[in-house]
Short mmCIF file of C-alpha atoms in Angstrom, two decimals:
data_model
loop_
_atom_site.label_atom_id
_atom_site.label_comp_id
_atom_site.label_asym_id
_atom_site.label_seq_id
_atom_site.Cartn_x
_atom_site.Cartn_y
_atom_site.Cartn_z
CA MET A 166 -3.76 -63.27 45.15
CA SER A 167 -0.94 -64.98 46.97
CA GLU A 168 -1.78 -67.60 49.57
CA PRO A 169 -0.40 -65.89 52.74
CA LEU A 170 -3.01 -63.17 52.26
CA ALA A 171 -5.74 -65.73 52.84
CA ARG A 172 -4.79 -65.88 56.51
CA ALA A 173 -7.03 -63.88 58.76
CA PRO A 174 -5.19 -61.06 60.55
CA ARG A 175 -6.26 -62.48 63.91
CA ASN A 176 -3.26 -61.28 65.87
CA ALA A 177 -3.87 -57.73 64.68
CA TRP A 178 -7.42 -57.98 65.97
CA ILE A 179 -6.32 -59.18 69.42
CA LEU A 180 -3.67 -56.49 69.56
CA LEU A 181 -6.23 -53.83 68.65
CA LEU A 182 -8.57 -54.94 71.43
CA LEU A 183 -5.74 -55.00 73.97
CA ILE A 184 -4.46 -51.53 73.23
CA SER A 185 -8.03 -50.21 73.16
CA VAL A 186 -8.38 -51.40 76.73
CA ALA A 187 -5.05 -49.76 77.53
CA SER A 188 -6.08 -46.37 76.17
CA PHE A 189 -9.48 -46.59 77.90
CA THR A 190 -7.76 -47.35 81.21
CA VAL A 191 -5.29 -44.52 80.77
CA ALA A 192 -8.12 -42.09 79.99
CA GLU A 193 -10.14 -43.11 83.03
CA TYR A 194 -7.44 -43.52 85.66
CA LEU A 195 -4.27 -41.61 84.76
CA GLY A 196 -4.31 -38.38 86.75
CA GLU A 197 -1.56 -36.54 84.87
CA ARG A 198 -3.68 -35.28 81.95
CA HIS A 199 -0.80 -33.99 79.82
CA VAL A 200 0.67 -37.47 79.66
CA ALA A 201 -2.70 -39.17 79.40
CA ILE A 202 -3.74 -37.14 76.34
CA ALA A 203 -0.47 -37.89 74.59
CA ILE A 204 -0.83 -41.61 75.32
CA ILE A 205 -4.48 -41.68 74.19
CA MET A 206 -3.74 -39.99 70.88
CA LEU A 207 -0.59 -41.97 70.21
CA ILE A 208 -2.47 -45.20 70.82
CA ALA A 209 -5.18 -43.97 68.44
CA GLY A 210 -2.46 -43.43 65.84
CA ILE A 211 -1.02 -46.89 66.41
CA LYS A 212 -4.49 -48.46 66.16
CA ALA A 213 -5.08 -46.61 62.91
CA GLY A 214 -1.74 -47.88 61.63
CA ILE A 215 -2.67 -51.47 62.46
CA VAL A 216 -6.02 -51.14 60.70
CA LEU A 217 -4.36 -49.52 57.67
CA PHE A 218 -1.58 -52.05 57.29
CA ARG A 219 -3.08 -55.29 58.58
CA PHE A 220 -6.72 -54.91 57.49
CA MET A 221 -6.50 -52.58 54.51
CA ASP A 222 -3.14 -53.81 53.17
CA LEU A 223 -1.88 -50.27 52.79
CA GLY A 224 1.59 -51.74 52.26
CA GLU A 225 0.47 -52.94 48.84
CA ALA A 226 -1.07 -49.63 47.81
CA PRO A 227 0.89 -47.21 45.61
CA ARG A 228 3.49 -45.08 47.32
CA GLY A 229 1.46 -41.88 47.09
CA ILE A 230 -1.52 -43.36 48.89
CA ARG A 231 0.73 -44.99 51.49
CA VAL A 232 2.51 -41.73 52.26
CA TYR A 233 -0.77 -39.85 52.33
CA PHE A 234 -2.38 -42.13 54.89
CA LEU A 235 0.72 -42.23 57.05
CA LEU A 236 0.74 -38.44 57.10
CA TRP A 237 -2.98 -38.38 57.81
CA THR A 238 -2.53 -40.71 60.76
CA ALA A 239 0.35 -38.63 62.09
CA VAL A 240 -1.64 -35.40 61.79
CA CYS A 241 -4.81 -36.86 63.34
CA SER A 242 -2.97 -38.24 66.33
CA GLY A 243 -0.20 -35.65 66.69
CA VAL A 244 -1.80 -32.26 66.13
CA PRO A 245 -4.58 -32.75 68.72
CA ILE A 246 -1.89 -33.42 71.35
CA GLY A 247 -0.26 -30.10 70.55
CA LEU A 248 -3.60 -28.27 70.53
CA TRP A 249 -4.57 -29.82 73.84
CA TRP A 250 -1.31 -28.71 75.45
CA LEU A 251 -1.77 -25.28 73.94
CA ALA A 252 -5.27 -25.00 75.46
CA SER A 253 -4.02 -25.92 78.91
CA ALA A 254 -1.03 -23.59 78.75
CA MET B 55 -28.45 -42.23 21.42
CA PRO B 56 -26.83 -44.21 18.68
CA PRO B 57 -24.57 -46.96 19.87
CA SER B 58 -20.98 -46.04 20.37
CA PRO B 59 -18.32 -48.48 19.35
CA ARG B 60 -18.38 -50.60 22.48
CA PRO B 61 -15.12 -52.05 23.65
CA GLU B 62 -15.15 -55.80 24.18
CA ALA B 63 -16.98 -56.53 27.38
CA HIS B 64 -14.31 -57.77 29.76
CA PRO B 65 -15.24 -55.65 32.70
CA ALA B 66 -13.94 -57.01 35.90
CA GLY B 67 -12.70 -59.95 33.90
CA ASN B 68 -10.10 -57.74 32.31
CA PRO B 69 -6.99 -58.71 34.25
CA ARG B 70 -5.20 -55.44 33.65
CA ARG B 71 -8.16 -53.55 35.05
CA ARG B 72 -8.57 -55.83 38.04
CA THR B 73 -5.05 -55.60 39.39
CA ARG B 74 -5.17 -51.84 39.27
CA THR B 75 -5.33 -50.11 42.64
CA PRO B 76 -8.98 -49.69 43.57
CA ALA B 77 -9.96 -46.12 42.73
CA ILE B 78 -12.04 -46.11 45.91
CA TRP B 79 -8.82 -45.18 47.72
CA ILE B 80 -9.41 -41.66 46.36
CA PHE B 81 -12.81 -41.54 48.02
CA LEU B 82 -11.33 -42.87 51.26
CA ALA B 83 -8.51 -40.34 51.13
CA LEU B 84 -10.93 -37.43 50.65
CA ASP B 85 -13.32 -38.68 53.29
CA CYS B 86 -10.49 -39.13 55.77
CA ALA B 87 -9.19 -35.68 54.88
CA SER B 88 -12.51 -34.07 55.72
CA PHE B 89 -12.80 -35.95 59.01
CA GLY B 90 -9.17 -35.04 59.72
CA LEU B 91 -10.11 -31.42 59.17
CA PHE B 92 -13.12 -31.74 61.52
CA PHE B 93 -10.84 -33.18 64.21
CA GLN B 94 -8.48 -30.23 64.02
CA VAL B 95 -11.32 -27.70 63.88
CA PHE B 96 -12.77 -29.38 66.96
CA MET B 97 -9.49 -29.03 68.81
CA VAL B 98 -9.07 -25.41 67.68
CA GLU B 99 -12.60 -24.53 68.86
CA ARG B 100 -11.72 -26.19 72.13
CA LEU B 101 -8.82 -23.76 72.68
CA ASP B 102 -11.05 -21.00 74.01
CA GLN B 103 -13.50 -23.14 75.91
CA ALA B 104 -11.50 -26.08 77.19
CA ALA B 105 -13.34 -26.19 80.53
CA LEU B 106 -16.73 -26.31 78.83
CA PHE B 107 -15.57 -28.98 76.38
CA ASP B 108 -14.15 -31.14 79.17
CA ALA B 109 -17.24 -30.75 81.33
CA SER B 110 -19.40 -31.72 78.34
CA ALA B 111 -17.18 -34.65 77.44
CA ARG B 112 -17.64 -35.98 80.96
CA GLN B 113 -21.38 -36.11 80.27
CA LEU B 114 -20.68 -38.74 77.61
CA ASP B 115 -20.52 -42.36 78.63
CA ALA B 116 -17.01 -43.43 77.58
CA ARG B 117 -17.96 -47.06 78.17
CA LEU B 118 -20.46 -46.89 75.31
CA GLY B 119 -17.85 -45.35 73.02
CA PHE B 120 -15.40 -48.03 74.09
CA ALA B 121 -17.93 -50.78 73.44
CA ASN B 122 -18.51 -49.40 69.98
CA ALA B 123 -14.77 -49.25 69.30
CA CYS B 124 -14.48 -52.94 70.16
CA ILE B 125 -17.55 -53.77 68.06
CA LEU B 126 -16.16 -52.03 64.99
CA ILE B 127 -12.69 -53.50 65.42
CA THR B 128 -14.17 -56.97 65.58
CA SER B 129 -16.47 -56.41 62.64
CA SER B 130 -13.60 -54.93 60.67
CA TRP B 131 -11.44 -57.94 61.43
CA LEU B 132 -14.18 -60.30 60.24
CA VAL B 133 -14.43 -58.33 57.00
CA ALA B 134 -10.63 -58.45 56.53
CA TRP B 135 -10.87 -62.20 56.99
CA ALA B 136 -13.79 -62.43 54.57
CA THR B 137 -11.94 -60.38 51.97
CA ARG B 138 -8.95 -62.68 52.12
CA THR B 139 -11.03 -65.86 51.85
CA GLY B 140 -13.12 -64.33 49.08
CA MET B 141 -10.05 -63.31 47.10
CA ALA B 142 -8.76 -66.86 47.48
CA GLY B 143 -12.00 -67.99 45.80
CA ARG B 144 -13.71 -69.49 48.86
CA VAL B 145 -16.90 -67.52 48.40
CA ALA B 146 -19.23 -69.54 50.64
CA GLU B 147 -16.88 -69.12 53.59
CA ALA B 148 -16.45 -65.40 52.81
CA ARG B 149 -20.22 -64.94 52.80
CA ARG B 150 -20.59 -66.59 56.20
CA LEU B 151 -17.93 -64.27 57.59
CA LEU B 152 -19.66 -61.27 56.06
CA TRP B 153 -22.97 -62.20 57.68
CA THR B 154 -21.15 -62.50 61.00
CA ALA B 155 -19.48 -59.13 60.47
CA LEU B 156 -22.88 -57.67 59.67
CA ALA B 157 -24.41 -59.10 62.84
CA VAL B 158 -21.56 -57.77 64.98
CA GLY B 159 -21.71 -54.44 63.16
CA ALA B 160 -25.45 -54.16 63.90
CA LEU B 161 -24.57 -53.89 67.61
CA PHE B 162 -22.86 -50.57 66.91
CA GLY B 163 -26.16 -49.15 65.69
CA VAL B 164 -27.99 -50.45 68.75
CA VAL B 165 -25.48 -48.84 71.11
CA LYS B 166 -25.56 -45.62 69.14
CA ILE B 167 -29.36 -45.33 69.22
CA TRP B 168 -29.32 -46.07 72.93
CA GLU B 169 -26.68 -43.39 73.48
CA TYR B 170 -28.53 -40.76 71.42
CA ALA B 171 -31.81 -41.57 73.19
CA GLU B 172 -30.11 -41.18 76.56
CA LYS B 173 -28.60 -37.83 75.60
CA ILE B 174 -31.82 -36.46 74.21
CA SER B 175 -33.82 -37.63 77.23
CA GLU B 176 -31.32 -35.71 79.39
CA GLY B 177 -32.17 -32.65 77.33
CA ILE B 178 -28.81 -32.63 75.55
CA THR B 179 -29.21 -31.83 71.87
CA VAL B 180 -27.11 -30.27 69.17
CA ALA B 181 -28.13 -26.86 70.52
CA ALA B 182 -26.70 -27.51 74.00
CA ASN B 183 -23.25 -26.01 73.38
CA ASP B 184 -20.34 -26.00 70.93
CA PHE B 185 -19.06 -29.34 72.17
CA PHE B 186 -22.34 -31.04 71.44
CA VAL B 187 -22.52 -29.47 67.99
CA PHE B 188 -19.32 -31.37 67.26
CA TYR B 189 -20.49 -34.44 69.12
CA PHE B 190 -23.64 -34.74 67.05
CA ALA B 191 -21.95 -33.64 63.82
CA LEU B 192 -19.06 -36.08 64.07
CA THR B 193 -20.98 -39.05 65.37
CA GLY B 194 -23.91 -38.30 63.04
CA LEU B 195 -21.74 -38.13 59.95
CA HIS B 196 -19.95 -41.25 61.07
CA LEU B 197 -23.32 -42.92 61.56
CA LEU B 198 -24.24 -42.12 57.95
CA HIS B 199 -20.98 -43.73 56.84
CA TYR B 200 -21.75 -46.69 59.06
CA LEU B 201 -25.23 -47.12 57.58
CA ALA B 202 -23.89 -47.02 54.03
CA GLY B 203 -21.28 -49.58 55.07
CA MET B 204 -23.93 -51.88 56.55
CA VAL B 205 -25.86 -51.77 53.28
CA LEU B 206 -22.65 -52.58 51.40
CA LEU B 207 -21.89 -55.51 53.71
CA ALA B 208 -25.41 -56.85 53.23
CA ILE B 209 -25.02 -56.67 49.46
CA LEU B 210 -21.63 -58.37 49.63
CA ALA B 211 -22.97 -61.06 51.96
CA THR B 212 -25.52 -62.14 49.36
CA GLY B 213 -22.60 -63.20 47.19
CA PRO B 214 -21.83 -62.83 43.49
CA ALA B 215 -24.62 -62.54 40.93
CA ARG B 216 -26.00 -65.91 39.91
CA ALA B 217 -27.20 -65.22 36.39
CA GLY B 218 -24.69 -65.14 33.55
CA ASP B 219 -21.07 -66.09 33.29
CA ALA B 220 -19.86 -67.47 36.65
CA ALA B 221 -16.18 -66.58 36.18
CA GLU B 222 -17.01 -63.03 35.22
CA ASN B 223 -19.42 -62.68 38.14
CA LEU B 224 -16.76 -63.90 40.53
CA ALA B 225 -14.21 -61.46 39.15
CA ARG B 226 -16.71 -58.63 39.53
CA TYR B 227 -17.55 -59.80 43.05
CA LYS B 228 -13.89 -59.67 44.03
CA VAL B 229 -13.66 -56.05 42.91
CA TRP B 230 -16.69 -55.16 45.03
CA LEU B 231 -15.41 -57.19 47.95
CA THR B 232 -12.10 -55.33 47.97
CA GLY B 233 -13.75 -51.93 47.68
CA GLY B 234 -16.50 -52.67 50.21
CA GLY B 235 -13.97 -54.11 52.64
CA LEU B 236 -11.75 -51.04 52.39
CA TYR B 237 -14.76 -48.81 53.02
CA TRP B 238 -15.78 -50.76 56.12
CA HIS B 239 -12.26 -50.54 57.53
CA MET B 240 -12.41 -46.78 57.07
CA VAL B 241 -15.59 -46.66 59.17
CA ASP B 242 -13.57 -48.40 61.90
CA LEU B 243 -10.55 -46.14 61.34
CA LEU B 244 -12.61 -42.97 61.76
CA TRP B 245 -14.25 -44.23 64.93
CA ILE B 246 -10.83 -44.82 66.51
CA PHE B 247 -10.15 -41.09 66.31
CA ILE B 248 -13.69 -39.91 67.06
CA PHE B 249 -13.76 -42.11 70.15
CA SER B 250 -10.37 -40.85 71.34
CA LEU B 251 -11.11 -37.18 70.73
CA LEU B 252 -14.69 -36.96 71.98
CA TYR B 253 -14.86 -39.55 74.74
CA LEU B 254 -11.34 -40.05 76.05
CA VAL B 255 -9.53 -36.73 75.75
CA GLY B 256 -11.98 -34.89 77.99
CA ALA B 257 -12.75 -37.79 80.31
CA MET C 2 -24.38 -38.89 10.98
CA ASN C 3 -22.57 -37.55 14.00
CA PRO C 4 -24.11 -38.51 17.35
CA TYR C 5 -21.77 -36.15 19.18
CA ARG C 6 -22.54 -32.98 17.22
CA TYR C 7 -22.78 -29.85 19.43
CA LEU C 8 -21.68 -31.76 22.52
CA LYS C 9 -18.23 -30.25 22.85
CA ALA C 10 -19.45 -26.72 22.23
CA LEU C 11 -22.24 -27.16 24.78
CA ALA C 12 -19.86 -28.68 27.30
CA TRP C 13 -18.29 -25.22 27.59
CA SER C 14 -21.39 -24.25 29.57
CA GLY C 15 -19.71 -25.87 32.60
CA PRO C 16 -16.57 -23.71 32.70
CA VAL C 17 -18.58 -20.63 31.67
CA LEU C 18 -20.98 -21.15 34.56
CA LEU C 19 -18.11 -21.81 36.95
CA VAL C 20 -16.36 -18.53 36.16
CA GLY C 21 -19.64 -16.62 35.86
CA THR C 22 -20.96 -17.84 39.20
CA ILE C 23 -17.78 -16.93 41.02
CA LEU C 24 -17.96 -13.44 39.52
CA CYS C 25 -21.71 -12.74 39.66
CA TRP C 26 -22.97 -14.69 42.64
CA GLY C 27 -19.68 -14.57 44.51
CA VAL C 28 -17.88 -11.30 43.94
CA LEU C 29 -20.66 -8.94 42.82
CA GLY C 30 -23.27 -10.66 44.97
CA GLN C 31 -21.09 -10.19 48.08
CA ASN C 32 -21.09 -13.90 48.80
CA ILE C 33 -17.31 -14.36 48.72
CA PRO C 34 -16.81 -14.00 51.63
CA PRO C 35 -20.44 -14.29 52.81
CA TYR C 36 -22.04 -12.16 55.49
CA SER C 37 -21.67 -13.75 58.90
CA THR C 38 -24.71 -15.66 60.13
CA ALA C 39 -24.22 -14.12 63.55
CA LEU C 40 -24.94 -10.57 62.29
CA GLU C 41 -27.86 -8.74 63.90
CA ALA C 42 -30.65 -7.74 61.53
CA GLU C 43 -29.65 -4.06 61.70
CA ALA C 44 -26.01 -4.78 60.93
CA LEU C 45 -26.91 -7.03 58.02
CA ALA C 46 -29.31 -4.41 56.64
CA ALA C 47 -26.59 -1.77 56.83
CA LEU C 48 -24.18 -3.97 54.87
CA VAL C 49 -26.80 -4.80 52.24
CA ARG C 50 -27.73 -1.11 51.86
CA GLU C 51 -24.10 -0.29 51.30
CA GLN C 52 -23.66 -2.92 48.59
CA ALA C 53 -27.20 -2.94 47.19
CA LEU C 54 -26.28 -2.00 43.63
CA SER C 55 -23.47 -4.54 43.40
CA ILE C 56 -25.69 -7.30 44.78
CA ARG C 57 -28.47 -6.38 42.36
CA ILE C 58 -26.15 -6.50 39.36
CA GLY C 59 -24.67 -9.79 40.54
CA MET C 60 -28.02 -11.49 41.02
CA VAL C 61 -29.52 -10.07 37.81
CA LEU C 62 -26.61 -11.63 35.91
CA GLN C 63 -26.56 -14.87 37.88
CA MET C 64 -30.21 -15.74 37.40
CA PRO C 65 -30.12 -16.10 33.61
CA LEU C 66 -26.59 -17.49 33.73
CA SER C 67 -27.69 -20.44 35.85
CA VAL C 68 -29.35 -22.12 32.88
CA PHE C 69 -25.88 -23.19 31.81
CA TYR C 70 -25.90 -25.70 34.66
CA PHE C 71 -28.80 -27.46 32.98
CA VAL C 72 -27.09 -27.35 29.58
CA TRP C 73 -24.01 -28.87 31.15
CA GLY C 74 -26.20 -31.56 32.72
CA VAL C 75 -27.74 -32.45 29.38
CA VAL C 76 -24.29 -32.93 27.85
CA ILE C 77 -23.27 -35.12 30.78
CA SER C 78 -26.42 -37.21 30.28
CA LYS C 79 -25.68 -37.66 26.59
CA VAL C 80 -22.19 -38.93 27.37
CA MET C 81 -23.56 -41.18 30.13
CA GLN C 82 -26.04 -42.71 27.69
CA THR C 83 -23.18 -44.11 25.61
CA LEU C 84 -22.32 -46.31 28.59
CA GLU C 85 -25.80 -47.39 29.58
CA ARG C 86 -26.67 -50.95 28.69
CA ASP C 87 -29.93 -52.07 30.18
CA ASN C 88 -31.78 -48.86 30.91
CA ASP C 89 -31.21 -45.14 31.20
CA VAL C 90 -32.10 -44.67 34.85
CA LEU C 91 -28.73 -43.18 35.84
CA SER C 92 -28.59 -40.60 33.07
CA THR C 93 -32.21 -39.70 33.83
CA LEU C 94 -31.49 -39.20 37.51
CA GLN C 95 -28.47 -37.12 36.57
CA LEU C 96 -30.53 -34.99 34.20
CA TRP C 97 -33.24 -34.29 36.75
CA GLY C 98 -30.61 -33.63 39.38
CA ALA C 99 -28.97 -31.10 37.09
CA GLY C 100 -32.33 -29.52 36.31
CA PHE C 101 -33.29 -29.14 39.95
CA THR C 102 -29.85 -27.87 40.87
CA THR C 103 -30.34 -25.20 38.23
CA LEU C 104 -33.38 -24.03 40.18
CA VAL C 105 -31.26 -23.95 43.32
CA LEU C 106 -28.97 -21.59 41.45
CA VAL C 107 -31.93 -19.41 40.37
CA ILE C 108 -34.53 -19.13 43.13
CA PRO C 109 -32.26 -18.11 46.04
CA CYS C 110 -30.88 -15.36 43.79
CA ALA C 111 -34.42 -14.01 43.51
CA ALA C 112 -34.57 -13.87 47.31
CA TRP C 113 -31.25 -12.03 47.52
CA LEU C 114 -32.35 -9.74 44.73
CA THR C 115 -35.50 -8.94 46.69
CA VAL C 116 -33.35 -8.06 49.67
CA ALA C 117 -31.17 -5.73 47.62
CA TYR C 118 -34.08 -4.10 45.77
CA ARG C 119 -35.48 -1.80 48.48
CA PRO C 120 -33.11 -2.21 51.43
CA ASP C 121 -33.55 1.46 52.39
CA ILE C 122 -37.20 1.13 53.26
CA MET C 123 -37.28 -2.56 54.13
CA GLU C 124 -37.72 -3.55 57.74
CA PRO C 125 -34.31 -5.09 58.76
CA ARG C 126 -35.91 -8.21 60.19
CA MET C 127 -37.78 -8.77 56.94
CA LEU C 128 -34.55 -8.30 55.07
CA GLN C 129 -32.83 -10.82 57.30
CA MET C 130 -35.66 -13.27 56.81
CA PHE C 131 -35.42 -13.18 53.02
CA HIS C 132 -31.65 -13.35 53.20
CA ASP C 133 -31.92 -16.46 55.42
CA PHE C 134 -34.52 -17.99 53.12
CA GLY C 135 -32.16 -17.62 50.16
CA TRP C 136 -29.40 -19.40 52.01
CA PHE C 137 -31.57 -22.26 53.24
CA PHE C 138 -32.81 -22.95 49.72
CA PHE C 139 -29.28 -22.62 48.38
CA ASP C 140 -27.66 -24.96 50.90
CA VAL C 141 -30.12 -27.37 52.42
CA ALA C 142 -31.62 -28.55 49.13
CA TYR C 143 -28.31 -30.33 48.50
CA SER C 144 -29.83 -33.79 47.95
CA LEU C 145 -30.89 -32.69 44.45
CA THR C 146 -27.22 -32.21 43.60
CA THR C 147 -26.08 -35.25 45.58
CA MET C 148 -28.39 -37.41 43.48
CA GLN C 149 -26.87 -35.96 40.33
CA PHE C 150 -23.28 -36.52 41.48
CA LEU C 151 -23.89 -40.09 42.62
CA ALA C 152 -25.53 -40.96 39.30
CA ILE C 153 -22.52 -39.54 37.46
CA GLY C 154 -20.03 -41.48 39.57
CA ILE C 155 -21.83 -44.81 39.44
CA CYS C 156 -22.44 -44.60 35.70
CA PHE C 157 -18.89 -43.74 34.69
CA LEU C 158 -17.45 -46.34 37.08
CA SER C 159 -19.36 -49.00 35.15
CA ASP C 160 -17.30 -48.18 32.04
CA GLU C 161 -15.66 -51.36 30.82
CA ARG C 162 -13.01 -49.79 28.63
CA GLU C 163 -9.37 -50.47 29.30
CA GLU C 164 -8.99 -46.69 29.56
CA PRO C 165 -12.38 -45.57 30.84
CA LEU C 166 -14.08 -42.46 29.49
CA VAL C 167 -13.81 -40.84 32.91
CA ALA C 168 -11.03 -41.90 35.25
CA GLY C 169 -12.01 -43.81 38.38
CA TRP C 170 -10.59 -41.22 40.73
CA VAL C 171 -12.73 -38.52 39.11
CA CYS C 172 -15.84 -40.63 39.69
CA TRP C 173 -14.99 -41.18 43.33
CA PHE C 174 -14.15 -37.51 43.77
CA VAL C 175 -17.50 -36.46 42.31
CA MET C 176 -19.35 -38.90 44.55
CA PHE C 177 -17.39 -37.73 47.56
CA VAL C 178 -18.36 -34.12 46.91
CA GLY C 179 -22.00 -35.16 46.59
CA VAL C 180 -21.94 -37.11 49.82
CA SER C 181 -20.03 -34.39 51.68
CA PHE C 182 -22.98 -32.03 51.20
CA ALA C 183 -24.71 -33.96 54.00
CA LEU C 184 -22.79 -31.69 56.36
CA LEU C 185 -24.98 -28.79 55.22
CA SER C 186 -27.86 -30.29 57.18
CA LEU C 187 -26.24 -28.91 60.33
CA MET C 188 -26.37 -25.37 59.02
CA PRO C 189 -29.88 -24.45 60.27
CA LEU C 190 -28.99 -25.64 63.78
CA VAL C 191 -26.20 -23.16 64.50
CA TYR C 192 -25.65 -19.41 64.24
CA ASP C 193 -21.90 -19.28 64.43
CA GLY C 194 -18.81 -21.43 64.16
CA PRO C 195 -17.50 -23.83 61.52
CA PHE C 196 -20.88 -25.44 60.78
CA SER C 197 -22.71 -22.17 60.22
CA ARG C 198 -23.52 -21.28 56.61
CA ALA C 199 -20.66 -18.79 56.55
CA GLY C 200 -18.32 -21.01 58.55
CA LEU C 201 -15.13 -22.84 57.70
CA LEU C 202 -16.69 -26.22 56.99
CA ASN C 203 -20.13 -25.44 55.65
CA TYR C 204 -19.06 -22.52 53.52
CA TRP C 205 -15.37 -22.57 52.70
CA VAL C 206 -14.87 -26.30 52.45
CA GLU C 207 -18.20 -27.22 50.85
CA PHE C 208 -18.20 -24.44 48.26
CA THR C 209 -14.58 -25.03 47.36
CA LEU C 210 -15.43 -28.68 46.83
CA PHE C 211 -18.41 -27.83 44.61
CA PHE C 212 -16.40 -25.44 42.44
CA LEU C 213 -13.52 -27.90 42.32
CA MET C 214 -15.91 -30.62 41.21
CA MET C 215 -17.15 -28.40 38.38
CA LEU C 216 -13.58 -27.71 37.31
CA VAL C 217 -12.41 -31.32 37.51
CA PHE C 218 -15.50 -32.72 35.84
CA SER C 219 -15.48 -30.08 33.10
CA ILE C 220 -12.04 -31.28 32.09
CA ALA C 221 -13.09 -34.92 32.40
CA LEU C 222 -16.15 -34.25 30.24
CA PHE C 223 -14.08 -32.69 27.44
CA LYS C 224 -11.71 -35.66 27.55
CA ALA C 225 -14.63 -38.11 27.41
CA ILE C 226 -16.18 -36.38 24.41
CA ASN C 227 -12.81 -36.34 22.65
CA LYS C 228 -12.43 -40.04 23.31
CA LEU C 229 -15.91 -40.81 21.99
CA GLU C 230 -15.21 -38.82 18.83
CA ALA C 231 -11.87 -40.54 18.35
CA GLU C 232 -13.53 -43.94 18.72
CA ARG C 233 -16.16 -42.95 16.18
CA HIS C 234 -13.53 -41.85 13.70
CA ALA C 235 -11.60 -45.06 14.21
CA ALA C 236 -14.75 -47.13 13.69
CA GLN C 237 -15.67 -45.15 10.55
CA SER C 238 -12.25 -45.38 8.93
CA SER C 239 -12.03 -49.10 9.64
CA ALA C 240 -15.55 -49.67 8.26
#
């Protein structure tokens, strides 16, 4: 294992906590629900991306696995936005 | 059974084997796929009863979900840190971090039990309505994953086996550390979406 | 002396059971697709009366066929034993898991057979009760199979070969399928929707996974036996 990996991904952790607060605030206080839902789910996707790349080192995994998890993240955060809008239409 | 010709025992010590991508990624991919499917099924079921789902979601305490998100993120970070120190060979330090991650992770269980107890005392069970079927199914399945992860962390925190060849034990420990760490991050990853979908979207 | 005699021939019990179960239990037994859990007793009775002969034939064939699951399990245990060093606890758990799962493939069929035997004169609620009983035994006793699948996965993952007998991804897949059965616990709590026994998750996803596991592991088992035989030949010719 190369030495840089031994560093703890502390900044990723702080970033995760900060954007968690952001999405919680948006959910509780943003009146325009259409926008709020999109922001909540996009933030969830970004958080997942940070966990995947900074904690799980997805960048070093084989291409197939990398693509799969990127798609998974996109589907899990994107499709619910569409389904929510559809339900409120 | 008669002995089969046994290949030379270089399990985790076999460098070619060790640098291979952990096969646990397959398990993680499948597990994430099934949760991903649950999320979409949840949203599809919501289509016809959005008002009911939103009213039910408001009965959840988003602060508890939020607290648990922060707990898992922190625990996950500690495990990422432990994995990196462990892979660099600093096992004692890695074990301390793992114990800390375990202690932080235990808070998730406390919050979860509290939350379930509160819901049940309010008369809300899995039979309440379709939203709560999903609520208990998703959080319950996640809880099972969490419990398995806690057991894994506890095993990892006790460190490599002491008996036998130290170098081989360390190599084996590193394999387990990588796999166990990846699993624990997935527990965090899934909660990010469960928290957003159940607690925040309907809030 | 050939320690692997009969193994490959017996390993065919897996694919045979897979195809047979889809045909007998599934198609003839009217379980693909299954009757909705939400059906009223009268409606269910009417459907069963209509298909009684087909269900009877399906279940009569499925019950004896199910023994192949146990045969398959014995072959898996024999292959697992070649990897076991200190004790044989994993292959034993696997064997018992396979044996009990065989009963899960037999006893519910007796319940469904009962239902299809005299549906004309059977009280619809009684019919529904036996039909439900069959499904609960079939689905909620999953831990017997989970135990088997976990033992398989853990054992083959401990293989120290450069090219293991069973690939790592197969082991993890098998264990995933075993663990995913936990979802079936929700089945008795709901009457409709994706978690019901005829629903998207607890029927379509879980059963697809089980059949897929049998397919994937059947292939893996043949490969493992071939590898063992090749290693034996190599050892003999070099001796």
